[in-house]
Coordinates of C-alpha atoms in Angstrom, one line a residue:
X77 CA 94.9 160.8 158.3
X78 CA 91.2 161.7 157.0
X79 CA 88.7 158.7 158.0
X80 CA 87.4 157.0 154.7
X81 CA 83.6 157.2 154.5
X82 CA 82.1 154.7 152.8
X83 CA 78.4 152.9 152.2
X84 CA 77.5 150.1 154.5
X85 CA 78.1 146.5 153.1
X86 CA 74.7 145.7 153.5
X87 CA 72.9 148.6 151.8
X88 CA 72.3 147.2 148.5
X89 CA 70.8 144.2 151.2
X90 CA 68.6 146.4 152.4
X91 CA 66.7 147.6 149.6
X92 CA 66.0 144.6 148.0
X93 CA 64.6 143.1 151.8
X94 CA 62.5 146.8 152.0
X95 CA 61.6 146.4 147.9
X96 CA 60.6 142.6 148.8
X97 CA 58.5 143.8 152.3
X98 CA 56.6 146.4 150.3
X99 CA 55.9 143.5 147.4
X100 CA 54.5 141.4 150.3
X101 CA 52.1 144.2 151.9
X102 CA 51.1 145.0 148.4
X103 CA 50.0 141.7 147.9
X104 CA 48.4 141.2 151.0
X105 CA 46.8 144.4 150.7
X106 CA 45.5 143.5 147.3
X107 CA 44.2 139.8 149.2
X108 CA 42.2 141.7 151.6
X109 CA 40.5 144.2 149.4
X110 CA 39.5 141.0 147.5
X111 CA 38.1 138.9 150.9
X112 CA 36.6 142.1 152.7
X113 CA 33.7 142.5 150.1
X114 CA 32.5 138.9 149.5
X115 CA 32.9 138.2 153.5
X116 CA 30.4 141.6 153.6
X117 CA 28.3 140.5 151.6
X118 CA 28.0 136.9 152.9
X119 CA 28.0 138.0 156.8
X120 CA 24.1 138.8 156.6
X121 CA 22.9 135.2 155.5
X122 CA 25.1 133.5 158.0
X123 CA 23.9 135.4 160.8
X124 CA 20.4 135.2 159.6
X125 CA 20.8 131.6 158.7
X126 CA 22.4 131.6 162.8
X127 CA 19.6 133.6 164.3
X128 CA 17.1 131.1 162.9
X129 CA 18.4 128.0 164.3
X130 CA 19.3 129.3 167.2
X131 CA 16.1 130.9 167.8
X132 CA 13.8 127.9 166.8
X133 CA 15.7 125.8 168.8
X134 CA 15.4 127.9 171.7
X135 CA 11.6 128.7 171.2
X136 CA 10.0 125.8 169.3
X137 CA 11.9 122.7 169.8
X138 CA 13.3 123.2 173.6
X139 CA 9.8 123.7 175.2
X140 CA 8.4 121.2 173.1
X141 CA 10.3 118.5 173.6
X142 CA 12.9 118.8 176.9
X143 CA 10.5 120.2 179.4
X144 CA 11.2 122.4 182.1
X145 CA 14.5 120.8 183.8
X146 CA 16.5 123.1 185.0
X147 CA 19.5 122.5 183.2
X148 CA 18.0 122.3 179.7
X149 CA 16.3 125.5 180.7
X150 CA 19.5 127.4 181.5
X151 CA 20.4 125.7 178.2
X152 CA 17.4 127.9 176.1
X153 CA 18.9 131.1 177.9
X154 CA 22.6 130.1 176.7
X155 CA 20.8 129.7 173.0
X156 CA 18.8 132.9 173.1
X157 CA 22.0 135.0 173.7
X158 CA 23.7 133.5 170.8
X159 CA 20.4 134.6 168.9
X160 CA 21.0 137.8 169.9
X161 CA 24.3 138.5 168.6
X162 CA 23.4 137.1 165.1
X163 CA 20.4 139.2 165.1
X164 CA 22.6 142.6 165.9
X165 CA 24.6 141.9 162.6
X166 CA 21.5 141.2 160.3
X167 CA 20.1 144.7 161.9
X168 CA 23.1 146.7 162.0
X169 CA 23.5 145.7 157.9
X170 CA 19.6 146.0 157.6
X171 CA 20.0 149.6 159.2
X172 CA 22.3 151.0 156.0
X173 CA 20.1 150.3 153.4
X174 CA 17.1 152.5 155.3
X175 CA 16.8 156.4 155.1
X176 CA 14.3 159.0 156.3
X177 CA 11.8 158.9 159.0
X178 CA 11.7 154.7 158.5
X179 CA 15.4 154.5 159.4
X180 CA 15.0 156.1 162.4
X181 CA 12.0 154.1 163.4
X182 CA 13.9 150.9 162.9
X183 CA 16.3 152.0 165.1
X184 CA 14.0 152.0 167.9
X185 CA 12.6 149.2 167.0
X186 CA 15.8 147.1 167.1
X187 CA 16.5 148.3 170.2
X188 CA 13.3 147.4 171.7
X189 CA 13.8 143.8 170.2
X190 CA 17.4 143.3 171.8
X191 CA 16.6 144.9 174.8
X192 CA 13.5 142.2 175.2
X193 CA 15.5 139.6 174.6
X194 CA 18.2 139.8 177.0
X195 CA 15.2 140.5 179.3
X196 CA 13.8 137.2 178.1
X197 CA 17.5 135.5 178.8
X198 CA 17.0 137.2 182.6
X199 CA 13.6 134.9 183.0
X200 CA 14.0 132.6 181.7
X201 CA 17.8 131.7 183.0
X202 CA 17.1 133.6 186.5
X203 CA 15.2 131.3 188.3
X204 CA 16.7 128.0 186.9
X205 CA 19.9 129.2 189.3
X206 CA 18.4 127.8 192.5
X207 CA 15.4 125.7 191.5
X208 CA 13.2 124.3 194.4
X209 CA 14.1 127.6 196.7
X210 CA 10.8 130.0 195.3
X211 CA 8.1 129.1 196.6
X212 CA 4.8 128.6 194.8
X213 CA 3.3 132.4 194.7
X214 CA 6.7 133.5 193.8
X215 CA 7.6 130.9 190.9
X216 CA 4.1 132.0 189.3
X217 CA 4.6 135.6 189.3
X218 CA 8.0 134.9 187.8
X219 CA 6.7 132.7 185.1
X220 CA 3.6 135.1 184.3
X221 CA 5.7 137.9 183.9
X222 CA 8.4 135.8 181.6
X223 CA 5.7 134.7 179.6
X224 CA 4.7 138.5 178.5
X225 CA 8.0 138.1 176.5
X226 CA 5.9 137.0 173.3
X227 CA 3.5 139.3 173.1
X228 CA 5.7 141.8 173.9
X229 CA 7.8 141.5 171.1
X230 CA 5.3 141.5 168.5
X231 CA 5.5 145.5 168.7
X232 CA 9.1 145.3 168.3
X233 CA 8.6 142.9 165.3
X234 CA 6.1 145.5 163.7
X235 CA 8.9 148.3 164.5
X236 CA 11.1 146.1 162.4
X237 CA 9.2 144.8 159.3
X238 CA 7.4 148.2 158.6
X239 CA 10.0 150.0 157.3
X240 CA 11.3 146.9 155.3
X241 CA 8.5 146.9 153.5
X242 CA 8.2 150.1 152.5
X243 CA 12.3 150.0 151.8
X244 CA 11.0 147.2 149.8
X245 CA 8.6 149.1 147.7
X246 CA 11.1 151.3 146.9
X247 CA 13.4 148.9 145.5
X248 CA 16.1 148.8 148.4
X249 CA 15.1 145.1 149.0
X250 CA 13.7 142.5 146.6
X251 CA 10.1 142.5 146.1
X252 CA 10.0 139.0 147.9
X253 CA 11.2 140.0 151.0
X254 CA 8.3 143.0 150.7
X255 CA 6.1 140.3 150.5
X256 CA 7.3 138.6 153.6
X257 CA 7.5 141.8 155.7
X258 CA 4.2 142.4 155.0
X259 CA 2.9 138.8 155.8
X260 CA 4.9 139.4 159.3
X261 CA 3.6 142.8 159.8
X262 CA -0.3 141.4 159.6
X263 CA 0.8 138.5 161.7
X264 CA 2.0 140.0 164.5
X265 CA -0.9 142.5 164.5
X266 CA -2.8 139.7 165.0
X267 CA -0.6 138.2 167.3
X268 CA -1.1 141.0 169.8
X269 CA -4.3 139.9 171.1
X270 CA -2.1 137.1 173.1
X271 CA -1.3 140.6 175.4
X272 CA -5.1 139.9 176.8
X273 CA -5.8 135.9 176.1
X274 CA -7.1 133.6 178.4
X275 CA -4.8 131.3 180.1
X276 CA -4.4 128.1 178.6
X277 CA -6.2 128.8 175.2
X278 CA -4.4 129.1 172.1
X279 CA -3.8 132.9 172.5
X280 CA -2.8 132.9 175.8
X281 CA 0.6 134.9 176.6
X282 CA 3.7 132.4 175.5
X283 CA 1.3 130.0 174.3
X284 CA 1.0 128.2 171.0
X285 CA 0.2 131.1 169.1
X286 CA 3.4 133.2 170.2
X287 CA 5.7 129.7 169.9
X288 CA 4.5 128.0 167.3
X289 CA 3.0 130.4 165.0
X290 CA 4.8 133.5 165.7
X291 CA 8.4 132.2 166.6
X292 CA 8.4 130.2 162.8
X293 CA 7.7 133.3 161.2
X294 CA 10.1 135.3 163.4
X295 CA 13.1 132.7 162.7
X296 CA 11.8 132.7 158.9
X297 CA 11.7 136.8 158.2
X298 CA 14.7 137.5 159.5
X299 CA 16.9 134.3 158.2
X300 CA 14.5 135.5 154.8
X301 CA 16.4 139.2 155.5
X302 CA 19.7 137.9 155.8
X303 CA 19.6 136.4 152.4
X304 CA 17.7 139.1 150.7
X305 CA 20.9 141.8 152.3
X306 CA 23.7 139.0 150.8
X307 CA 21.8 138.9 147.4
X308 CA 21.6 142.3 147.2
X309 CA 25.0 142.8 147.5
X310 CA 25.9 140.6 144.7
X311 CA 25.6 143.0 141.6
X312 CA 27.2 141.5 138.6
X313 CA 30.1 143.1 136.9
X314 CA 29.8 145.4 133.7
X315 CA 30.8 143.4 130.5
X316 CA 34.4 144.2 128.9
X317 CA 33.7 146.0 125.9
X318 CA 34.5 144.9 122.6
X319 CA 37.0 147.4 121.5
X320 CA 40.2 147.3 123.6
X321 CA 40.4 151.1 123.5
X322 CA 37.4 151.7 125.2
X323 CA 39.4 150.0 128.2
X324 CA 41.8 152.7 128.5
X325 CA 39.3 155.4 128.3
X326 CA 39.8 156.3 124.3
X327 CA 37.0 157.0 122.2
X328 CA 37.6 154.4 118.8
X329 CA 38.8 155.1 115.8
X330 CA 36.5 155.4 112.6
X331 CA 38.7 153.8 109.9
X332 CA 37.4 155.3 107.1
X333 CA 38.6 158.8 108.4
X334 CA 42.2 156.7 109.5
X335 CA 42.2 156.0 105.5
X336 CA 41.6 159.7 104.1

């Protein structure tokens, strides 16, 4: 007897489950192209709005008002790490909007500014690990040394705002932020004479000048960065037109020549 071939009972099934599955990817395909953008264009500003508390906290308020205990210490090492992850996203998204010889110089300069501050996290976290067991020669040198942090990174910092303001007077960033690069960029200039100050005066190295003054503007610029990348990215869309066959790509039709 020949076999009888025949279709599965559960074909007909089957296509509407893989018509359904296809439906559902479409859609969530469709979801994600609509998130990816506006979570783009919002990750600067969070990470710059990050990167300024974090940083403030860890270099204006921590100093000022906990001391040197070693536990709020390793505390201001814990907070200067987190800095530095929401600083690498405001400088990676920074980094695409540059070109040319300036793109290649804030490259280096970001570098030098991460680099410093996990070498600040080393110092400053290092010998909170077994306080009590350096003795007094040793504890200074440490402490001199971690205090060159500051003044350090004011030549990163000048690496940094330089080519945002001349981005900035071309019109890749708003002519506020320009403004405020600039402002940094003479600041920190300044700043550098805390490389030679006198200990215990204003200028001396990780004294009041690099806190106070120079860590409000450095938590300030870049937060001020963040939002001027998320604005930037928020470009209104083109007005319908009013005739409908403009939508479609058809030129309109003159009426008069409709009539003749």
């Amino acid at each position: 007897m020949r076999p009888t071939v025949g279709w599965p009972a559960d074909v007909s099934g089957s296509w509407r489950d893989g018509r359904l599955t296809l439906g559902m990817n479409a859609a969530l395909g469709t979801t994600v192209a609509t998130i990816a953008p506006d979570m783009n264009r919002r990750a600067p500003m969070i990470a710059g709005l990050l990167f300024a508390v974090l940083y403030a906290t860890a270099v204006l308020v921590i100093p000022a008002l906990a001391g040197s205990d070693e536990g709020v210490v390793r505390a201001q090492a814990l907070l200067l790490a987190f800095a530095v992850l929401a600083l690498v996203v405001v400088l990676a998204f920074t980094r695409e909007r540059l070109t040319g010889p300036a793109a290649h110089v804030f490259t280096i300069g970001s570098a030098v500014l991460v680099a410093q501050l996990c070498l600040a996290i080393w110092f400053t976290g290092g010998p909170a690990l077994r306080p009590g067991q350096l003795d007094t020669d040793a504890a200074r040198v440490v402490g001199d040394v971690g205090a060159m942090w500051l003044p350090a990174a004011t030549v990163a910092h000048i690496l940094v705002a330089v080519p945002i303001l001349l981005a900035a007077n071309e019109d890749l960033f708003p002519r506020w932020l320009g403004t405020g690069a600039a402002v940094f960029t003479v600041e920190q200039l300044v700043e550098t004479i805390t490389i030679i100050g006198p200990p215990g005066s204003f200028i001396s190295p990780g004294g009041p000048m690099n806190q106070y003054l120079g860590g409000t503007l450095t938590a300030a610029f870049f937060l001020g960065v963040g939002i001027a990348l998320s604005v930037g990215e928020n470009t209104a869309d083109p007005a319908p037109p009013d005739d409908p066959g403009a939508v479609e790509g058809t030129p309109p039709v003159d009426q008069c020549a409709a009539d003749e």
